[in-house]
Amino acid sequence: MIYLSGAKNDAIADDLAAGTIGLLNTPKNGYNLDGVAVWAMDNGCYTSTYPGDEKYLALLERLADHRDRCLFVAAPDVVGDGAATLAVLQPMASHIRALGWPVALVGQDGMENMTVPWDDVDWLFVGGSTEWKLGEGAETLIRQAQTHGKRIHVGRVNSHVRFKHFRALGCDSADGTFVAFAPDINVPKVRRWIADHTHPLLWAYAH
């Protein structure tokens, strides 16, 4: 499982160039993607910085030269609300895909009990409340997505325990801002997370 850093700094420059750590971009951050081997685009809805549909699509057009290194582009979502997120999925998912980008549906609370149009998306981006993300609801939605052949990304993964939990569920990537703080200490920790191939589930810590 690859780790996508939500922060870009000199401490991970070699990792970004090699693709051993990726970068999670957002409209607000607007990172320079030169020298970044693997990246993905979040929409900014979680931090209330989504620029609106027209500006989001215009940004993707400007980033077209970096498209072949992008894992996914997150379609707009409504934080904590699975039904509302599905209601706004279209037409933006179609517009993003028409520009040649892989589309990620951001999973939100309760979506595991809803009819998800899996054919409209390429990835599941596990968002939602922390309680839902770490519970059976998100795990059920992950299994549903995997059954439909979708790849899985998980947001807000800022601990080794959480990283191992989602890797054990077969997720493909995760992001966090862990290396934004004390990078000289935390970047080596993230490298160890990636190198550690033990797979205990979080349930082992919760029960």
PDB file of C-alpha atoms in Angstrom:
ATOM      1  CA  MET A   1       0.000   0.000   0.000  1.00  0.00           C
ATOM      2  CA  ILE A   2       1.482   3.339  -1.050  1.00  0.00           C
ATOM      3  CA  TYR A   3       1.395   6.344   1.257  1.00  0.00           C
ATOM      4  CA  LEU A   4       0.416   9.701  -0.231  1.00  0.00           C
ATOM      5  CA  SER A   5       1.679  12.640   1.773  1.00  0.00           C
ATOM      6  CA  GLY A   6      -0.649  15.588   2.154  1.00  0.00           C
ATOM      7  CA  ALA A   7       2.416  17.751   2.740  1.00  0.00           C
ATOM      8  CA  LYS A   8       5.327  18.343   0.402  1.00  0.00           C
ATOM      9  CA  ASN A   9       8.727  19.130   1.885  1.00  0.00           C
ATOM     10  CA  ASP A  10      12.425  18.563   1.292  1.00  0.00           C
ATOM     11  CA  ALA A  11      12.486  15.568   3.644  1.00  0.00           C
ATOM     12  CA  ILE A  12      10.490  13.453   1.184  1.00  0.00           C
ATOM     13  CA  ALA A  13      11.830  14.893  -2.087  1.00  0.00           C
ATOM     14  CA  ASP A  14      13.778  11.719  -2.932  1.00  0.00           C
ATOM     15  CA  ASP A  15      10.822   9.517  -1.964  1.00  0.00           C
ATOM     16  CA  LEU A  16       8.481  11.530  -4.194  1.00  0.00           C
ATOM     17  CA  ALA A  17      10.871  11.310  -7.122  1.00  0.00           C
ATOM     18  CA  ALA A  18      11.267   7.557  -6.680  1.00  0.00           C
ATOM     19  CA  GLY A  19       7.556   6.929  -6.140  1.00  0.00           C
ATOM     20  CA  THR A  20       8.097   5.206  -2.798  1.00  0.00           C
ATOM     21  CA  ILE A  21       5.902   7.933  -1.255  1.00  0.00           C
ATOM     22  CA  GLY A  22       3.281   9.741  -3.314  1.00  0.00           C
ATOM     23  CA  LEU A  23       1.679  13.162  -3.028  1.00  0.00           C
ATOM     24  CA  LEU A  24      -1.934  14.065  -2.354  1.00  0.00           C
ATOM     25  CA  ASN A  25      -2.697  17.339  -4.100  1.00  0.00           C
ATOM     26  CA  THR A  26      -5.682  19.625  -3.487  1.00  0.00           C
ATOM     27  CA  PRO A  27      -6.989  22.716  -5.265  1.00  0.00           C
ATOM     28  CA  LYS A  28      -5.924  24.860  -2.310  1.00  0.00           C
ATOM     29  CA  ASN A  29      -2.397  23.416  -2.036  1.00  0.00           C
ATOM     30  CA  GLY A  30      -1.725  23.505  -5.761  1.00  0.00           C
ATOM     31  CA  TYR A  31       1.574  21.662  -5.413  1.00  0.00           C
ATOM     32  CA  ASN A  32       4.169  21.727  -8.182  1.00  0.00           C
ATOM     33  CA  LEU A  33       4.055  18.169  -9.539  1.00  0.00           C
ATOM     34  CA  ASP A  34       7.423  18.191 -11.285  1.00  0.00           C
ATOM     35  CA  GLY A  35       9.592  15.488  -9.780  1.00  0.00           C
ATOM     36  CA  VAL A  36       6.594  13.656  -8.311  1.00  0.00           C
ATOM     37  CA  ALA A  37       6.295  10.112  -9.619  1.00  0.00           C
ATOM     38  CA  VAL A  38       2.883   9.245  -8.102  1.00  0.00           C
ATOM     39  CA  TRP A  39       0.127  11.589  -7.001  1.00  0.00           C
ATOM     40  CA  ALA A  40      -3.632  11.923  -6.600  1.00  0.00           C
ATOM     41  CA  MET A  41      -6.107  14.802  -6.404  1.00  0.00           C
ATOM     42  CA  ASP A  42      -8.419  15.372  -3.470  1.00  0.00           C
ATOM     43  CA  ASN A  43     -11.273  17.830  -3.910  1.00  0.00           C
ATOM     44  CA  GLY A  44     -10.952  19.916  -0.735  1.00  0.00           C
ATOM     45  CA  CYS A  45     -14.510  19.266   0.448  1.00  0.00           C
ATOM     46  CA  TYR A  46     -13.337  17.946   3.830  1.00  0.00           C
ATOM     47  CA  THR A  47     -11.572  21.235   4.577  1.00  0.00           C
ATOM     48  CA  SER A  48     -14.303  23.365   2.944  1.00  0.00           C
ATOM     49  CA  THR A  49     -11.864  24.499   0.235  1.00  0.00           C
ATOM     50  CA  TYR A  50     -13.561  22.960  -2.809  1.00  0.00           C
ATOM     51  CA  PRO A  51     -13.377  25.672  -5.507  1.00  0.00           C
ATOM     52  CA  GLY A  52     -16.591  24.754  -7.307  1.00  0.00           C
ATOM     53  CA  ASP A  53     -17.166  22.503 -10.295  1.00  0.00           C
ATOM     54  CA  GLU A  54     -16.017  24.863 -13.053  1.00  0.00           C
ATOM     55  CA  LYS A  55     -12.762  25.817 -11.338  1.00  0.00           C
ATOM     56  CA  TYR A  56     -12.083  22.192 -10.389  1.00  0.00           C
ATOM     57  CA  LEU A  57     -12.431  21.042 -13.997  1.00  0.00           C
ATOM     58  CA  ALA A  58     -10.334  23.966 -15.213  1.00  0.00           C
ATOM     59  CA  LEU A  59      -7.602  22.959 -12.760  1.00  0.00           C
ATOM     60  CA  LEU A  60      -7.622  19.408 -14.104  1.00  0.00           C
ATOM     61  CA  GLU A  61      -7.223  20.737 -17.630  1.00  0.00           C
ATOM     62  CA  ARG A  62      -4.182  22.749 -16.527  1.00  0.00           C
ATOM     63  CA  LEU A  63      -2.666  19.632 -14.939  1.00  0.00           C
ATOM     64  CA  ALA A  64      -3.146  17.460 -18.033  1.00  0.00           C
ATOM     65  CA  ASP A  65       0.617  16.990 -18.532  1.00  0.00           C
ATOM     66  CA  HIS A  66       0.754  15.156 -15.188  1.00  0.00           C
ATOM     67  CA  ARG A  67      -2.285  12.956 -15.800  1.00  0.00           C
ATOM     68  CA  ASP A  68      -0.391   9.743 -16.578  1.00  0.00           C
ATOM     69  CA  ARG A  69       1.104   9.749 -13.055  1.00  0.00           C
ATOM     70  CA  CYS A  70      -2.198  10.397 -11.253  1.00  0.00           C
ATOM     71  CA  LEU A  71      -3.892   7.559  -9.380  1.00  0.00           C
ATOM     72  CA  PHE A  72      -7.296   9.247  -9.122  1.00  0.00           C
ATOM     73  CA  VAL A  73      -9.267  12.467  -8.921  1.00  0.00           C
ATOM     74  CA  ALA A  74     -11.829  12.651  -6.115  1.00  0.00           C
ATOM     75  CA  ALA A  75     -15.296  13.672  -7.273  1.00  0.00           C
ATOM     76  CA  PRO A  76     -17.056  16.217  -5.010  1.00  0.00           C
ATOM     77  CA  ASP A  77     -18.650  14.780  -1.867  1.00  0.00           C
ATOM     78  CA  VAL A  78     -20.677  15.786   1.176  1.00  0.00           C
ATOM     79  CA  VAL A  79     -18.738  15.066   4.356  1.00  0.00           C
ATOM     80  CA  GLY A  80     -20.369  12.478   6.614  1.00  0.00           C
ATOM     81  CA  ASP A  81     -23.387  11.903   4.343  1.00  0.00           C
ATOM     82  CA  GLY A  82     -23.382   8.946   1.981  1.00  0.00           C
ATOM     83  CA  ALA A  83     -26.765   9.684   0.392  1.00  0.00           C
ATOM     84  CA  ALA A  84     -25.933  13.333  -0.305  1.00  0.00           C
ATOM     85  CA  THR A  85     -22.565  12.317  -1.767  1.00  0.00           C
ATOM     86  CA  LEU A  86     -24.187   9.894  -4.195  1.00  0.00           C
ATOM     87  CA  ALA A  87     -26.690  12.596  -5.137  1.00  0.00           C
ATOM     88  CA  VAL A  88     -23.892  14.952  -6.274  1.00  0.00           C
ATOM     89  CA  LEU A  89     -21.676  12.317  -7.900  1.00  0.00           C
ATOM     90  CA  GLN A  90     -23.036  13.062 -11.354  1.00  0.00           C
ATOM     91  CA  PRO A  91     -22.456  14.865 -13.632  1.00  0.00           C
ATOM     92  CA  MET A  92     -19.010  15.665 -12.197  1.00  0.00           C
ATOM     93  CA  ALA A  93     -17.827  12.052 -12.321  1.00  0.00           C
ATOM     94  CA  SER A  94     -18.607  11.973 -16.033  1.00  0.00           C
ATOM     95  CA  HIS A  95     -16.914  15.326 -16.642  1.00  0.00           C
ATOM     96  CA  ILE A  96     -13.752  14.207 -14.808  1.00  0.00           C
ATOM     97  CA  ARG A  97     -13.622  10.939 -16.732  1.00  0.00           C
ATOM     98  CA  ALA A  98     -14.251  12.728 -20.040  1.00  0.00           C
ATOM     99  CA  LEU A  99     -11.067  14.722 -19.401  1.00  0.00           C
ATOM    100  CA  GLY A 100      -9.184  11.432 -19.139  1.00  0.00           C
ATOM    101  CA  TRP A 101      -8.801  11.163 -15.363  1.00  0.00           C
ATOM    102  CA  PRO A 102      -9.663   8.136 -13.178  1.00  0.00           C
ATOM    103  CA  VAL A 103     -12.548   9.008 -10.859  1.00  0.00           C
ATOM    104  CA  ALA A 104     -12.705   8.334  -7.121  1.00  0.00           C
ATOM    105  CA  LEU A 105     -15.987   8.217  -5.238  1.00  0.00           C
ATOM    106  CA  VAL A 106     -15.487   9.473  -1.679  1.00  0.00           C
ATOM    107  CA  GLY A 107     -17.176   6.985   0.649  1.00  0.00           C
ATOM    108  CA  GLN A 108     -19.209   8.560   3.434  1.00  0.00           C
ATOM    109  CA  ASP A 109     -21.238   7.356   6.401  1.00  0.00           C
ATOM    110  CA  GLY A 110     -24.058   4.975   5.527  1.00  0.00           C
ATOM    111  CA  MET A 111     -23.021   4.398   1.922  1.00  0.00           C
ATOM    112  CA  GLU A 112     -22.536   0.692   2.575  1.00  0.00           C
ATOM    113  CA  ASN A 113     -26.336   0.383   2.794  1.00  0.00           C
ATOM    114  CA  MET A 114     -27.012   2.226  -0.471  1.00  0.00           C
ATOM    115  CA  THR A 115     -26.958   1.415  -4.174  1.00  0.00           C
ATOM    116  CA  VAL A 116     -23.611   2.649  -5.441  1.00  0.00           C
ATOM    117  CA  PRO A 117     -23.137   3.212  -9.203  1.00  0.00           C
ATOM    118  CA  TRP A 118     -19.799   1.427  -9.320  1.00  0.00           C
ATOM    119  CA  ASP A 119     -19.610   1.628 -13.112  1.00  0.00           C
ATOM    120  CA  ASP A 120     -19.312   5.419 -12.818  1.00  0.00           C
ATOM    121  CA  VAL A 121     -16.088   5.355 -10.792  1.00  0.00           C
ATOM    122  CA  ASP A 122     -12.647   3.757 -10.767  1.00  0.00           C
ATOM    123  CA  TRP A 123     -11.676   4.126  -7.102  1.00  0.00           C
ATOM    124  CA  LEU A 124     -13.288   4.227  -3.685  1.00  0.00           C
ATOM    125  CA  PHE A 125     -11.781   6.953  -1.488  1.00  0.00           C
ATOM    126  CA  VAL A 126     -12.698   6.084   2.115  1.00  0.00           C
ATOM    127  CA  GLY A 127     -13.602   9.339   3.853  1.00  0.00           C
ATOM    128  CA  GLY A 128     -16.385   9.765   6.387  1.00  0.00           C
ATOM    129  CA  SER A 129     -16.375  10.290  10.118  1.00  0.00           C
ATOM    130  CA  THR A 130     -13.566   8.681  12.090  1.00  0.00           C
ATOM    131  CA  GLU A 131     -16.001   6.337  13.844  1.00  0.00           C
ATOM    132  CA  TRP A 132     -17.438   5.145  10.535  1.00  0.00           C
ATOM    133  CA  LYS A 133     -14.045   4.887   8.833  1.00  0.00           C
ATOM    134  CA  LEU A 134     -12.682   2.619  11.562  1.00  0.00           C
ATOM    135  CA  GLY A 135     -15.834   0.515  11.903  1.00  0.00           C
ATOM    136  CA  GLU A 136     -17.703  -2.191  10.090  1.00  0.00           C
ATOM    137  CA  GLY A 137     -19.497   0.271   7.798  1.00  0.00           C
ATOM    138  CA  ALA A 138     -16.348   1.326   5.958  1.00  0.00           C
ATOM    139  CA  GLU A 139     -15.041  -2.235   5.872  1.00  0.00           C
ATOM    140  CA  THR A 140     -18.299  -3.396   4.271  1.00  0.00           C
ATOM    141  CA  LEU A 141     -18.091  -0.647   1.647  1.00  0.00           C
ATOM    142  CA  ILE A 142     -14.454  -1.537   0.940  1.00  0.00           C
ATOM    143  CA  ARG A 143     -15.444  -5.166   0.343  1.00  0.00           C
ATOM    144  CA  GLN A 144     -18.255  -4.074  -1.963  1.00  0.00           C
ATOM    145  CA  ALA A 145     -15.883  -1.915  -3.984  1.00  0.00           C
ATOM    146  CA  GLN A 146     -13.313  -4.692  -4.227  1.00  0.00           C
ATOM    147  CA  THR A 147     -16.004  -7.096  -5.442  1.00  0.00           C
ATOM    148  CA  HIS A 148     -16.658  -4.654  -8.284  1.00  0.00           C
ATOM    149  CA  GLY A 149     -12.963  -4.479  -9.142  1.00  0.00           C
ATOM    150  CA  LYS A 150     -12.348  -1.003  -7.736  1.00  0.00           C
ATOM    151  CA  ARG A 151      -9.133   0.144  -6.112  1.00  0.00           C
ATOM    152  CA  ILE A 152      -9.245   1.593  -2.596  1.00  0.00           C
ATOM    153  CA  HIS A 153      -7.756   4.735  -1.102  1.00  0.00           C
ATOM    154  CA  VAL A 154      -8.138   5.743   2.557  1.00  0.00           C
ATOM    155  CA  GLY A 155      -7.937   9.304   3.821  1.00  0.00           C
ATOM    156  CA  ARG A 156      -6.597  10.608   7.150  1.00  0.00           C
ATOM    157  CA  VAL A 157      -4.188   7.793   7.977  1.00  0.00           C
ATOM    158  CA  ASN A 158      -1.716   9.258  10.444  1.00  0.00           C
ATOM    159  CA  SER A 159      -0.598   6.301  12.545  1.00  0.00           C
ATOM    160  CA  HIS A 160       1.124   2.976  11.990  1.00  0.00           C
ATOM    161  CA  VAL A 161      -1.774   1.108  13.587  1.00  0.00           C
ATOM    162  CA  ARG A 162      -4.263   2.656  11.171  1.00  0.00           C
ATOM    163  CA  PHE A 163      -1.925   2.105   8.205  1.00  0.00           C
ATOM    164  CA  LYS A 164      -1.578  -1.595   9.034  1.00  0.00           C
ATOM    165  CA  HIS A 165      -5.320  -1.959   9.527  1.00  0.00           C
ATOM    166  CA  PHE A 166      -6.199  -0.698   6.075  1.00  0.00           C
ATOM    167  CA  ARG A 167      -3.353  -2.524   4.393  1.00  0.00           C
ATOM    168  CA  ALA A 168      -4.715  -5.719   5.940  1.00  0.00           C
ATOM    169  CA  LEU A 169      -8.055  -4.954   4.284  1.00  0.00           C
ATOM    170  CA  GLY A 170      -6.315  -4.915   0.910  1.00  0.00           C
ATOM    171  CA  CYS A 171      -6.400  -1.156   0.338  1.00  0.00           C
ATOM    172  CA  ASP A 172      -4.138   0.254  -2.348  1.00  0.00           C
ATOM    173  CA  SER A 173      -3.196   3.672  -0.966  1.00  0.00           C
ATOM    174  CA  ALA A 174      -3.633   5.939   2.029  1.00  0.00           C
ATOM    175  CA  ASP A 175      -2.937   9.569   2.795  1.00  0.00           C
ATOM    176  CA  GLY A 176      -2.168  11.745   5.767  1.00  0.00           C
ATOM    177  CA  THR A 177      -0.349  14.855   6.946  1.00  0.00           C
ATOM    178  CA  PHE A 178       1.979  12.971   9.286  1.00  0.00           C
ATOM    179  CA  VAL A 179       5.190  14.147   7.594  1.00  0.00           C
ATOM    180  CA  ALA A 180       4.150  17.795   7.855  1.00  0.00           C
ATOM    181  CA  PHE A 181       5.174  17.712  11.516  1.00  0.00           C
ATOM    182  CA  ALA A 182       8.752  17.022  12.653  1.00  0.00           C
ATOM    183  CA  PRO A 183       9.647  15.560   9.241  1.00  0.00           C
ATOM    184  CA  ASP A 184      13.141  14.515  10.321  1.00  0.00           C
ATOM    185  CA  ILE A 185      11.500  12.177  12.829  1.00  0.00           C
ATOM    186  CA  ASN A 186       8.277  11.246  11.059  1.00  0.00           C
ATOM    187  CA  VAL A 187       9.507  10.601   7.513  1.00  0.00           C
ATOM    188  CA  PRO A 188      11.669   7.641   8.670  1.00  0.00           C
ATOM    189  CA  LYS A 189       8.620   6.357  10.560  1.00  0.00           C
ATOM    190  CA  VAL A 190       6.511   6.416   7.396  1.00  0.00           C
ATOM    191  CA  ARG A 191       9.266   4.577   5.525  1.00  0.00           C
ATOM    192  CA  ARG A 192       9.125   1.900   8.217  1.00  0.00           C
ATOM    193  CA  TRP A 193       5.311   1.679   7.923  1.00  0.00           C
ATOM    194  CA  ILE A 194       5.703   0.983   4.234  1.00  0.00           C
ATOM    195  CA  ALA A 195       8.446  -1.593   4.806  1.00  0.00           C
ATOM    196  CA  ASP A 196       6.516  -3.390   7.573  1.00  0.00           C
ATOM    197  CA  HIS A 197       4.490  -6.160   5.957  1.00  0.00           C
ATOM    198  CA  THR A 198       2.726  -7.465   9.055  1.00  0.00           C
ATOM    199  CA  HIS A 199      -1.057  -7.151   8.694  1.00  0.00           C
ATOM    200  CA  PRO A 200      -2.959  -7.028  12.004  1.00  0.00           C
ATOM    201  CA  LEU A 201      -6.481  -5.618  11.826  1.00  0.00           C
ATOM    202  CA  LEU A 202      -7.507  -2.681  13.979  1.00  0.00           C
ATOM    203  CA  TRP A 203     -10.184  -4.903  15.568  1.00  0.00           C
ATOM    204  CA  ALA A 204      -7.367  -6.534  17.517  1.00  0.00           C
ATOM    205  CA  TYR A 205      -6.795  -3.224  19.304  1.00  0.00           C
ATOM    206  CA  ALA A 206     -10.464  -2.366  19.692  1.00  0.00           C
ATOM    207  CA  HIS A 207     -11.728  -5.590  21.274  1.00  0.00           C
TER     208      HIS A 207
END
